């Protein structure tokens, strides 16, 4: 893959990489990141940080996504309500049974057409064929799967059956509150797509593993990040 170019920027590339990592890795605002950098003697404005995240965030996310291992074929789909620019919108998301974010779609409607669009994106972009597709009780999923001849994979259920997708909304809710809601549909789609790739890389379920395993997973995530930003 072509290397990311940091030419024509006044600050060293290591500062830019670390700044982008801080913003997407943790629930921080641009001003929070500005203060953290100032504490280390790096004077950079929050507007410059915003420009860095817009320019380099998607590039890094694409490179991280290419390096991810194949996800599980057991998919969980769900949608959540978001207020974007003062309008009620829906964030459609798909995760596997390990919590890996597969894809997401910000749309105005909660209907069969949107469910079909999400499923087509998943089938086209994912390297594995689904074995099961678990959803909530929304009838649009069943109608969309009928059109794709995948109804036999459908596992409609209540909250408990689709708890994996429900829990995966929590990091998004934290970022939504931190940013005082998203400002537009396009910016929300762009930010959340970038955030998902970085979240997948560093999402380590610490309560399920031993300390030595945790250290190894953290080292693997750091290596993946270093390779993606090179």
PDB file of C-alpha atoms in Angstrom:
ATOM      1  CA  UNK A   1       0.000   0.000   0.000  1.00  0.00           C
ATOM      2  CA  UNK A   2       1.107   3.547  -0.689  1.00  0.00           C
ATOM      3  CA  UNK A   3       2.612   5.277   2.310  1.00  0.00           C
ATOM      4  CA  UNK A   4       0.753   8.118   3.981  1.00  0.00           C
ATOM      5  CA  UNK A   5       2.393  11.434   3.144  1.00  0.00           C
ATOM      6  CA  UNK A   6       2.818  14.039   5.882  1.00  0.00           C
ATOM      7  CA  UNK A   7       4.603  16.542   3.650  1.00  0.00           C
ATOM      8  CA  UNK A   8       3.826  20.275   3.834  1.00  0.00           C
ATOM      9  CA  UNK A   9       2.860  19.992   7.498  1.00  0.00           C
ATOM     10  CA  UNK A  10       4.691  22.115  10.045  1.00  0.00           C
ATOM     11  CA  UNK A  11       4.502  19.511  12.810  1.00  0.00           C
ATOM     12  CA  UNK A  12       6.454  16.235  12.764  1.00  0.00           C
ATOM     13  CA  UNK A  13       4.633  13.173  11.479  1.00  0.00           C
ATOM     14  CA  UNK A  14       4.879  11.457  14.888  1.00  0.00           C
ATOM     15  CA  UNK A  15       2.901  14.304  16.475  1.00  0.00           C
ATOM     16  CA  UNK A  16       0.186  14.057  13.816  1.00  0.00           C
ATOM     17  CA  UNK A  17      -0.063  10.276  14.165  1.00  0.00           C
ATOM     18  CA  UNK A  18      -0.311  10.475  17.944  1.00  0.00           C
ATOM     19  CA  UNK A  19      -2.921  13.235  17.757  1.00  0.00           C
ATOM     20  CA  UNK A  20      -5.157  11.256  15.411  1.00  0.00           C
ATOM     21  CA  UNK A  21      -4.779   8.195  17.635  1.00  0.00           C
ATOM     22  CA  UNK A  22      -5.754  10.125  20.763  1.00  0.00           C
ATOM     23  CA  UNK A  23      -8.880  11.578  19.175  1.00  0.00           C
ATOM     24  CA  UNK A  24     -10.280   8.355  17.728  1.00  0.00           C
ATOM     25  CA  UNK A  25      -9.052   5.993  20.429  1.00  0.00           C
ATOM     26  CA  UNK A  26     -10.545   7.833  23.409  1.00  0.00           C
ATOM     27  CA  UNK A  27     -13.721   9.837  24.009  1.00  0.00           C
ATOM     28  CA  UNK A  28     -11.975  13.197  23.722  1.00  0.00           C
ATOM     29  CA  UNK A  29     -12.969  16.465  22.099  1.00  0.00           C
ATOM     30  CA  UNK A  30     -10.588  18.464  19.912  1.00  0.00           C
ATOM     31  CA  UNK A  31     -10.005  20.859  22.804  1.00  0.00           C
ATOM     32  CA  UNK A  32      -9.234  17.932  25.134  1.00  0.00           C
ATOM     33  CA  UNK A  33      -6.561  16.699  22.724  1.00  0.00           C
ATOM     34  CA  UNK A  34      -5.215  20.242  22.411  1.00  0.00           C
ATOM     35  CA  UNK A  35      -4.754  20.418  26.198  1.00  0.00           C
ATOM     36  CA  UNK A  36      -3.073  17.008  26.371  1.00  0.00           C
ATOM     37  CA  UNK A  37      -0.587  18.068  23.717  1.00  0.00           C
ATOM     38  CA  UNK A  38      -0.007  21.442  25.399  1.00  0.00           C
ATOM     39  CA  UNK A  39       0.858  19.595  28.612  1.00  0.00           C
ATOM     40  CA  UNK A  40       3.671  17.938  26.647  1.00  0.00           C
ATOM     41  CA  UNK A  41       4.910  21.242  25.245  1.00  0.00           C
ATOM     42  CA  UNK A  42       3.243  20.891  21.827  1.00  0.00           C
ATOM     43  CA  UNK A  43       1.270  24.028  20.953  1.00  0.00           C
ATOM     44  CA  UNK A  44      -1.318  23.188  18.300  1.00  0.00           C
ATOM     45  CA  UNK A  45      -4.826  24.592  17.896  1.00  0.00           C
ATOM     46  CA  UNK A  46      -7.943  22.441  18.040  1.00  0.00           C
ATOM     47  CA  UNK A  47      -8.813  23.554  14.488  1.00  0.00           C
ATOM     48  CA  UNK A  48      -5.538  22.098  13.236  1.00  0.00           C
ATOM     49  CA  UNK A  49      -6.322  18.877  15.100  1.00  0.00           C
ATOM     50  CA  UNK A  50      -9.732  18.771  13.410  1.00  0.00           C
ATOM     51  CA  UNK A  51      -8.100  19.125   9.992  1.00  0.00           C
ATOM     52  CA  UNK A  52      -5.650  16.322  10.783  1.00  0.00           C
ATOM     53  CA  UNK A  53      -8.420  13.932  11.812  1.00  0.00           C
ATOM     54  CA  UNK A  54     -10.418  14.687   8.656  1.00  0.00           C
ATOM     55  CA  UNK A  55      -7.417  14.265   6.351  1.00  0.00           C
ATOM     56  CA  UNK A  56      -5.562  11.341   7.905  1.00  0.00           C
ATOM     57  CA  UNK A  57      -8.267   9.491   9.858  1.00  0.00           C
ATOM     58  CA  UNK A  58      -9.964   7.833   6.849  1.00  0.00           C
ATOM     59  CA  UNK A  59      -6.616   6.910   5.278  1.00  0.00           C
ATOM     60  CA  UNK A  60      -5.439   5.188   8.437  1.00  0.00           C
ATOM     61  CA  UNK A  61      -8.817   3.488   8.876  1.00  0.00           C
ATOM     62  CA  UNK A  62      -8.673   1.969   5.386  1.00  0.00           C
ATOM     63  CA  UNK A  63      -5.193   0.616   6.016  1.00  0.00           C
ATOM     64  CA  UNK A  64      -6.209  -0.841   9.379  1.00  0.00           C
ATOM     65  CA  UNK A  65      -9.250  -2.493   7.823  1.00  0.00           C
ATOM     66  CA  UNK A  66      -7.138  -4.246   5.200  1.00  0.00           C
ATOM     67  CA  UNK A  67      -4.950  -5.731   7.921  1.00  0.00           C
ATOM     68  CA  UNK A  68      -7.791  -7.102  10.044  1.00  0.00           C
ATOM     69  CA  UNK A  69      -8.273 -10.890  10.211  1.00  0.00           C
ATOM     70  CA  UNK A  70     -11.412 -12.408   8.757  1.00  0.00           C
ATOM     71  CA  UNK A  71     -14.463 -11.706  10.925  1.00  0.00           C
ATOM     72  CA  UNK A  72     -16.862 -14.301  12.275  1.00  0.00           C
ATOM     73  CA  UNK A  73     -19.658 -15.459   9.918  1.00  0.00           C
ATOM     74  CA  UNK A  74     -22.245 -14.953  12.693  1.00  0.00           C
ATOM     75  CA  UNK A  75     -23.604 -11.467  12.153  1.00  0.00           C
ATOM     76  CA  UNK A  76     -25.741  -9.243  14.385  1.00  0.00           C
ATOM     77  CA  UNK A  77     -27.639  -6.300  12.896  1.00  0.00           C
ATOM     78  CA  UNK A  78     -29.336  -3.473  14.738  1.00  0.00           C
ATOM     79  CA  UNK A  79     -30.270   0.178  14.352  1.00  0.00           C
ATOM     80  CA  UNK A  80     -30.166   3.065  16.800  1.00  0.00           C
ATOM     81  CA  UNK A  81     -31.750   6.512  16.796  1.00  0.00           C
ATOM     82  CA  UNK A  82     -29.482   9.546  16.421  1.00  0.00           C
ATOM     83  CA  UNK A  83     -30.281  13.245  16.292  1.00  0.00           C
ATOM     84  CA  UNK A  84     -28.111  14.751  13.565  1.00  0.00           C
ATOM     85  CA  UNK A  85     -28.404  18.422  12.681  1.00  0.00           C
ATOM     86  CA  UNK A  86     -31.674  18.570  14.615  1.00  0.00           C
ATOM     87  CA  UNK A  87     -33.205  15.714  12.602  1.00  0.00           C
ATOM     88  CA  UNK A  88     -34.110  12.225  13.731  1.00  0.00           C
ATOM     89  CA  UNK A  89     -31.963   9.699  11.867  1.00  0.00           C
ATOM     90  CA  UNK A  90     -31.005   6.041  12.190  1.00  0.00           C
ATOM     91  CA  UNK A  91     -27.589   4.479  12.488  1.00  0.00           C
ATOM     92  CA  UNK A  92     -27.709   0.946  11.071  1.00  0.00           C
ATOM     93  CA  UNK A  93     -24.820  -1.209  12.279  1.00  0.00           C
ATOM     94  CA  UNK A  94     -23.603  -4.758  11.783  1.00  0.00           C
ATOM     95  CA  UNK A  95     -21.185  -6.568  14.134  1.00  0.00           C
ATOM     96  CA  UNK A  96     -20.038 -10.157  14.410  1.00  0.00           C
ATOM     97  CA  UNK A  97     -20.417 -12.305  17.528  1.00  0.00           C
ATOM     98  CA  UNK A  98     -17.012 -11.091  18.802  1.00  0.00           C
ATOM     99  CA  UNK A  99     -18.026  -7.417  18.671  1.00  0.00           C
ATOM    100  CA  UNK A 100     -16.107  -6.604  15.476  1.00  0.00           C
ATOM    101  CA  UNK A 101     -17.839  -3.746  13.650  1.00  0.00           C
ATOM    102  CA  UNK A 102     -18.489  -4.966  10.107  1.00  0.00           C
ATOM    103  CA  UNK A 103     -20.241  -1.977   8.560  1.00  0.00           C
ATOM    104  CA  UNK A 104     -22.526   0.937   9.379  1.00  0.00           C
ATOM    105  CA  UNK A 105     -24.920   3.187   7.543  1.00  0.00           C
ATOM    106  CA  UNK A 106     -26.435   6.537   8.567  1.00  0.00           C
ATOM    107  CA  UNK A 107     -29.875   6.926   7.006  1.00  0.00           C
ATOM    108  CA  UNK A 108     -33.060   8.916   7.469  1.00  0.00           C
ATOM    109  CA  UNK A 109     -35.380   5.927   7.215  1.00  0.00           C
ATOM    110  CA  UNK A 110     -35.972   2.690   9.065  1.00  0.00           C
ATOM    111  CA  UNK A 111     -37.426   0.586   6.275  1.00  0.00           C
ATOM    112  CA  UNK A 112     -36.838  -2.430   4.041  1.00  0.00           C
ATOM    113  CA  UNK A 113     -34.932  -0.436   1.427  1.00  0.00           C
ATOM    114  CA  UNK A 114     -32.324   0.659   3.970  1.00  0.00           C
ATOM    115  CA  UNK A 115     -32.048  -2.816   5.483  1.00  0.00           C
ATOM    116  CA  UNK A 116     -31.511  -4.211   1.982  1.00  0.00           C
ATOM    117  CA  UNK A 117     -28.818  -1.637   1.286  1.00  0.00           C
ATOM    118  CA  UNK A 118     -26.925  -2.544   4.458  1.00  0.00           C
ATOM    119  CA  UNK A 119     -27.130  -6.266   3.711  1.00  0.00           C
ATOM    120  CA  UNK A 120     -25.890  -5.771   0.145  1.00  0.00           C
ATOM    121  CA  UNK A 121     -22.915  -3.772   1.431  1.00  0.00           C
ATOM    122  CA  UNK A 122     -22.094  -6.529   3.893  1.00  0.00           C
ATOM    123  CA  UNK A 123     -22.325  -9.307   1.340  1.00  0.00           C
ATOM    124  CA  UNK A 124     -20.172  -7.355  -1.120  1.00  0.00           C
ATOM    125  CA  UNK A 125     -17.475  -6.129   1.274  1.00  0.00           C
ATOM    126  CA  UNK A 126     -17.043  -8.911   3.826  1.00  0.00           C
ATOM    127  CA  UNK A 127     -14.565 -11.736   3.064  1.00  0.00           C
ATOM    128  CA  UNK A 128     -16.844 -14.400   4.609  1.00  0.00           C
ATOM    129  CA  UNK A 129     -20.343 -15.615   3.845  1.00  0.00           C
ATOM    130  CA  UNK A 130     -22.778 -15.330   6.766  1.00  0.00           C
ATOM    131  CA  UNK A 131     -23.856 -18.440   8.664  1.00  0.00           C
ATOM    132  CA  UNK A 132     -26.465 -16.687  10.790  1.00  0.00           C
ATOM    133  CA  UNK A 133     -27.913 -13.161  10.766  1.00  0.00           C
ATOM    134  CA  UNK A 134     -29.418 -12.153  14.104  1.00  0.00           C
ATOM    135  CA  UNK A 135     -31.629  -9.058  14.283  1.00  0.00           C
ATOM    136  CA  UNK A 136     -34.236  -7.501  16.528  1.00  0.00           C
ATOM    137  CA  UNK A 137     -37.934  -7.763  15.750  1.00  0.00           C
ATOM    138  CA  UNK A 138     -37.960  -5.164  12.956  1.00  0.00           C
ATOM    139  CA  UNK A 139     -39.861  -6.694  10.028  1.00  0.00           C
ATOM    140  CA  UNK A 140     -37.732  -4.827   7.474  1.00  0.00           C
ATOM    141  CA  UNK A 141     -34.866  -7.266   8.040  1.00  0.00           C
ATOM    142  CA  UNK A 142     -36.993 -10.269   7.155  1.00  0.00           C
ATOM    143  CA  UNK A 143     -38.344  -8.572   4.027  1.00  0.00           C
ATOM    144  CA  UNK A 144     -34.838  -7.618   2.887  1.00  0.00           C
ATOM    145  CA  UNK A 145     -33.503 -11.132   3.502  1.00  0.00           C
ATOM    146  CA  UNK A 146     -36.411 -12.554   1.507  1.00  0.00           C
ATOM    147  CA  UNK A 147     -35.299 -10.501  -1.485  1.00  0.00           C
ATOM    148  CA  UNK A 148     -31.760 -11.864  -1.119  1.00  0.00           C
ATOM    149  CA  UNK A 149     -32.937 -15.464  -0.601  1.00  0.00           C
ATOM    150  CA  UNK A 150     -31.241 -15.530   2.802  1.00  0.00           C
ATOM    151  CA  UNK A 151     -34.289 -15.951   5.012  1.00  0.00           C
ATOM    152  CA  UNK A 152     -32.998 -19.352   6.183  1.00  0.00           C
ATOM    153  CA  UNK A 153     -30.089 -17.563   7.912  1.00  0.00           C
ATOM    154  CA  UNK A 154     -32.326 -15.160   9.797  1.00  0.00           C
ATOM    155  CA  UNK A 155     -32.495 -15.370  13.590  1.00  0.00           C
ATOM    156  CA  UNK A 156     -35.019 -12.731  14.693  1.00  0.00           C
ATOM    157  CA  UNK A 157     -35.074 -12.270  18.429  1.00  0.00           C
ATOM    158  CA  UNK A 158     -35.561  -9.982  21.349  1.00  0.00           C
ATOM    159  CA  UNK A 159     -33.004  -7.911  23.235  1.00  0.00           C
ATOM    160  CA  UNK A 160     -31.193 -10.892  24.784  1.00  0.00           C
ATOM    161  CA  UNK A 161     -30.681 -12.719  21.488  1.00  0.00           C
ATOM    162  CA  UNK A 162     -29.216  -9.597  19.877  1.00  0.00           C
ATOM    163  CA  UNK A 163     -27.375  -8.336  22.948  1.00  0.00           C
ATOM    164  CA  UNK A 164     -24.041  -8.285  21.103  1.00  0.00           C
ATOM    165  CA  UNK A 165     -25.288  -5.564  18.732  1.00  0.00           C
ATOM    166  CA  UNK A 166     -27.045  -3.641  21.502  1.00  0.00           C
ATOM    167  CA  UNK A 167     -23.880  -3.479  23.613  1.00  0.00           C
ATOM    168  CA  UNK A 168     -21.805  -2.364  20.642  1.00  0.00           C
ATOM    169  CA  UNK A 169     -23.825   0.872  20.505  1.00  0.00           C
ATOM    170  CA  UNK A 170     -22.357   2.082  23.808  1.00  0.00           C
ATOM    171  CA  UNK A 171     -19.049   3.490  22.437  1.00  0.00           C
ATOM    172  CA  UNK A 172     -21.050   5.391  19.807  1.00  0.00           C
ATOM    173  CA  UNK A 173     -23.328   6.884  22.458  1.00  0.00           C
ATOM    174  CA  UNK A 174     -20.279   8.061  24.419  1.00  0.00           C
ATOM    175  CA  UNK A 175     -18.833   9.803  21.367  1.00  0.00           C
ATOM    176  CA  UNK A 176     -22.204  11.287  20.494  1.00  0.00           C
ATOM    177  CA  UNK A 177     -22.425  12.897  23.931  1.00  0.00           C
ATOM    178  CA  UNK A 178     -18.813  14.086  23.827  1.00  0.00           C
ATOM    179  CA  UNK A 179     -19.331  15.776  20.461  1.00  0.00           C
ATOM    180  CA  UNK A 180     -22.716  17.199  21.527  1.00  0.00           C
ATOM    181  CA  UNK A 181     -24.353  15.169  18.747  1.00  0.00           C
ATOM    182  CA  UNK A 182     -23.245  14.852  15.159  1.00  0.00           C
ATOM    183  CA  UNK A 183     -23.663  17.864  12.907  1.00  0.00           C
ATOM    184  CA  UNK A 184     -24.533  16.303   9.535  1.00  0.00           C
ATOM    185  CA  UNK A 185     -25.269  12.940   7.975  1.00  0.00           C
ATOM    186  CA  UNK A 186     -22.104  12.972   5.851  1.00  0.00           C
ATOM    187  CA  UNK A 187     -19.792  13.935   8.719  1.00  0.00           C
ATOM    188  CA  UNK A 188     -21.395  11.333  11.002  1.00  0.00           C
ATOM    189  CA  UNK A 189     -20.923   8.595   8.385  1.00  0.00           C
ATOM    190  CA  UNK A 190     -17.295   9.585   7.829  1.00  0.00           C
ATOM    191  CA  UNK A 191     -16.409   9.848  11.510  1.00  0.00           C
ATOM    192  CA  UNK A 192     -18.143   6.621  12.539  1.00  0.00           C
ATOM    193  CA  UNK A 193     -16.563   4.625   9.699  1.00  0.00           C
ATOM    194  CA  UNK A 194     -13.111   5.814  10.774  1.00  0.00           C
ATOM    195  CA  UNK A 195     -13.881   5.284  14.449  1.00  0.00           C
ATOM    196  CA  UNK A 196     -15.068   1.708  13.767  1.00  0.00           C
ATOM    197  CA  UNK A 197     -11.787   0.662  12.130  1.00  0.00           C
ATOM    198  CA  UNK A 198      -9.695   2.057  14.986  1.00  0.00           C
ATOM    199  CA  UNK A 199     -12.099   0.688  17.601  1.00  0.00           C
ATOM    200  CA  UNK A 200     -11.817  -2.797  16.065  1.00  0.00           C
ATOM    201  CA  UNK A 201      -8.038  -2.653  16.299  1.00  0.00           C
ATOM    202  CA  UNK A 202      -7.878  -1.638  19.960  1.00  0.00           C
ATOM    203  CA  UNK A 203     -11.037  -3.286  21.293  1.00  0.00           C
ATOM    204  CA  UNK A 204      -9.637  -5.786  23.792  1.00  0.00           C
ATOM    205  CA  UNK A 205     -12.105  -7.452  26.158  1.00  0.00           C
ATOM    206  CA  UNK A 206      -9.891  -7.193  29.210  1.00  0.00           C
ATOM    207  CA  UNK A 207     -12.314  -8.873  31.600  1.00  0.00           C
ATOM    208  CA  UNK A 208     -12.194 -12.112  29.597  1.00  0.00           C
ATOM    209  CA  UNK A 209      -8.436 -12.650  29.305  1.00  0.00           C
ATOM    210  CA  UNK A 210      -5.374 -13.030  31.503  1.00  0.00           C
ATOM    211  CA  UNK A 211      -2.831 -10.282  32.026  1.00  0.00           C
ATOM    212  CA  UNK A 212      -0.117 -11.862  29.804  1.00  0.00           C
ATOM    213  CA  UNK A 213      -2.674 -12.287  27.016  1.00  0.00           C
ATOM    214  CA  UNK A 214      -3.753  -8.688  27.463  1.00  0.00           C
ATOM    215  CA  UNK A 215      -0.163  -7.486  27.053  1.00  0.00           C
ATOM    216  CA  UNK A 216       0.208  -9.563  23.898  1.00  0.00           C
ATOM    217  CA  UNK A 217      -3.045  -8.230  22.414  1.00  0.00           C
ATOM    218  CA  UNK A 218      -2.018  -4.659  23.201  1.00  0.00           C
ATOM    219  CA  UNK A 219       1.335  -5.209  21.536  1.00  0.00           C
ATOM    220  CA  UNK A 220      -0.419  -6.656  18.447  1.00  0.00           C
ATOM    221  CA  UNK A 221      -2.741  -3.626  18.279  1.00  0.00           C
ATOM    222  CA  UNK A 222       0.200  -1.240  18.594  1.00  0.00           C
ATOM    223  CA  UNK A 223       2.023  -3.091  15.811  1.00  0.00           C
ATOM    224  CA  UNK A 224      -1.033  -2.923  13.546  1.00  0.00           C
ATOM    225  CA  UNK A 225      -1.315   0.821  14.182  1.00  0.00           C
ATOM    226  CA  UNK A 226       2.386   1.409  13.511  1.00  0.00           C
ATOM    227  CA  UNK A 227       2.139  -0.471  10.208  1.00  0.00           C
ATOM    228  CA  UNK A 228      -0.993   1.439   9.176  1.00  0.00           C
ATOM    229  CA  UNK A 229       0.449   4.898   9.822  1.00  0.00           C
ATOM    230  CA  UNK A 230       3.867   4.208   8.304  1.00  0.00           C
TER     231      UNK A 230
END
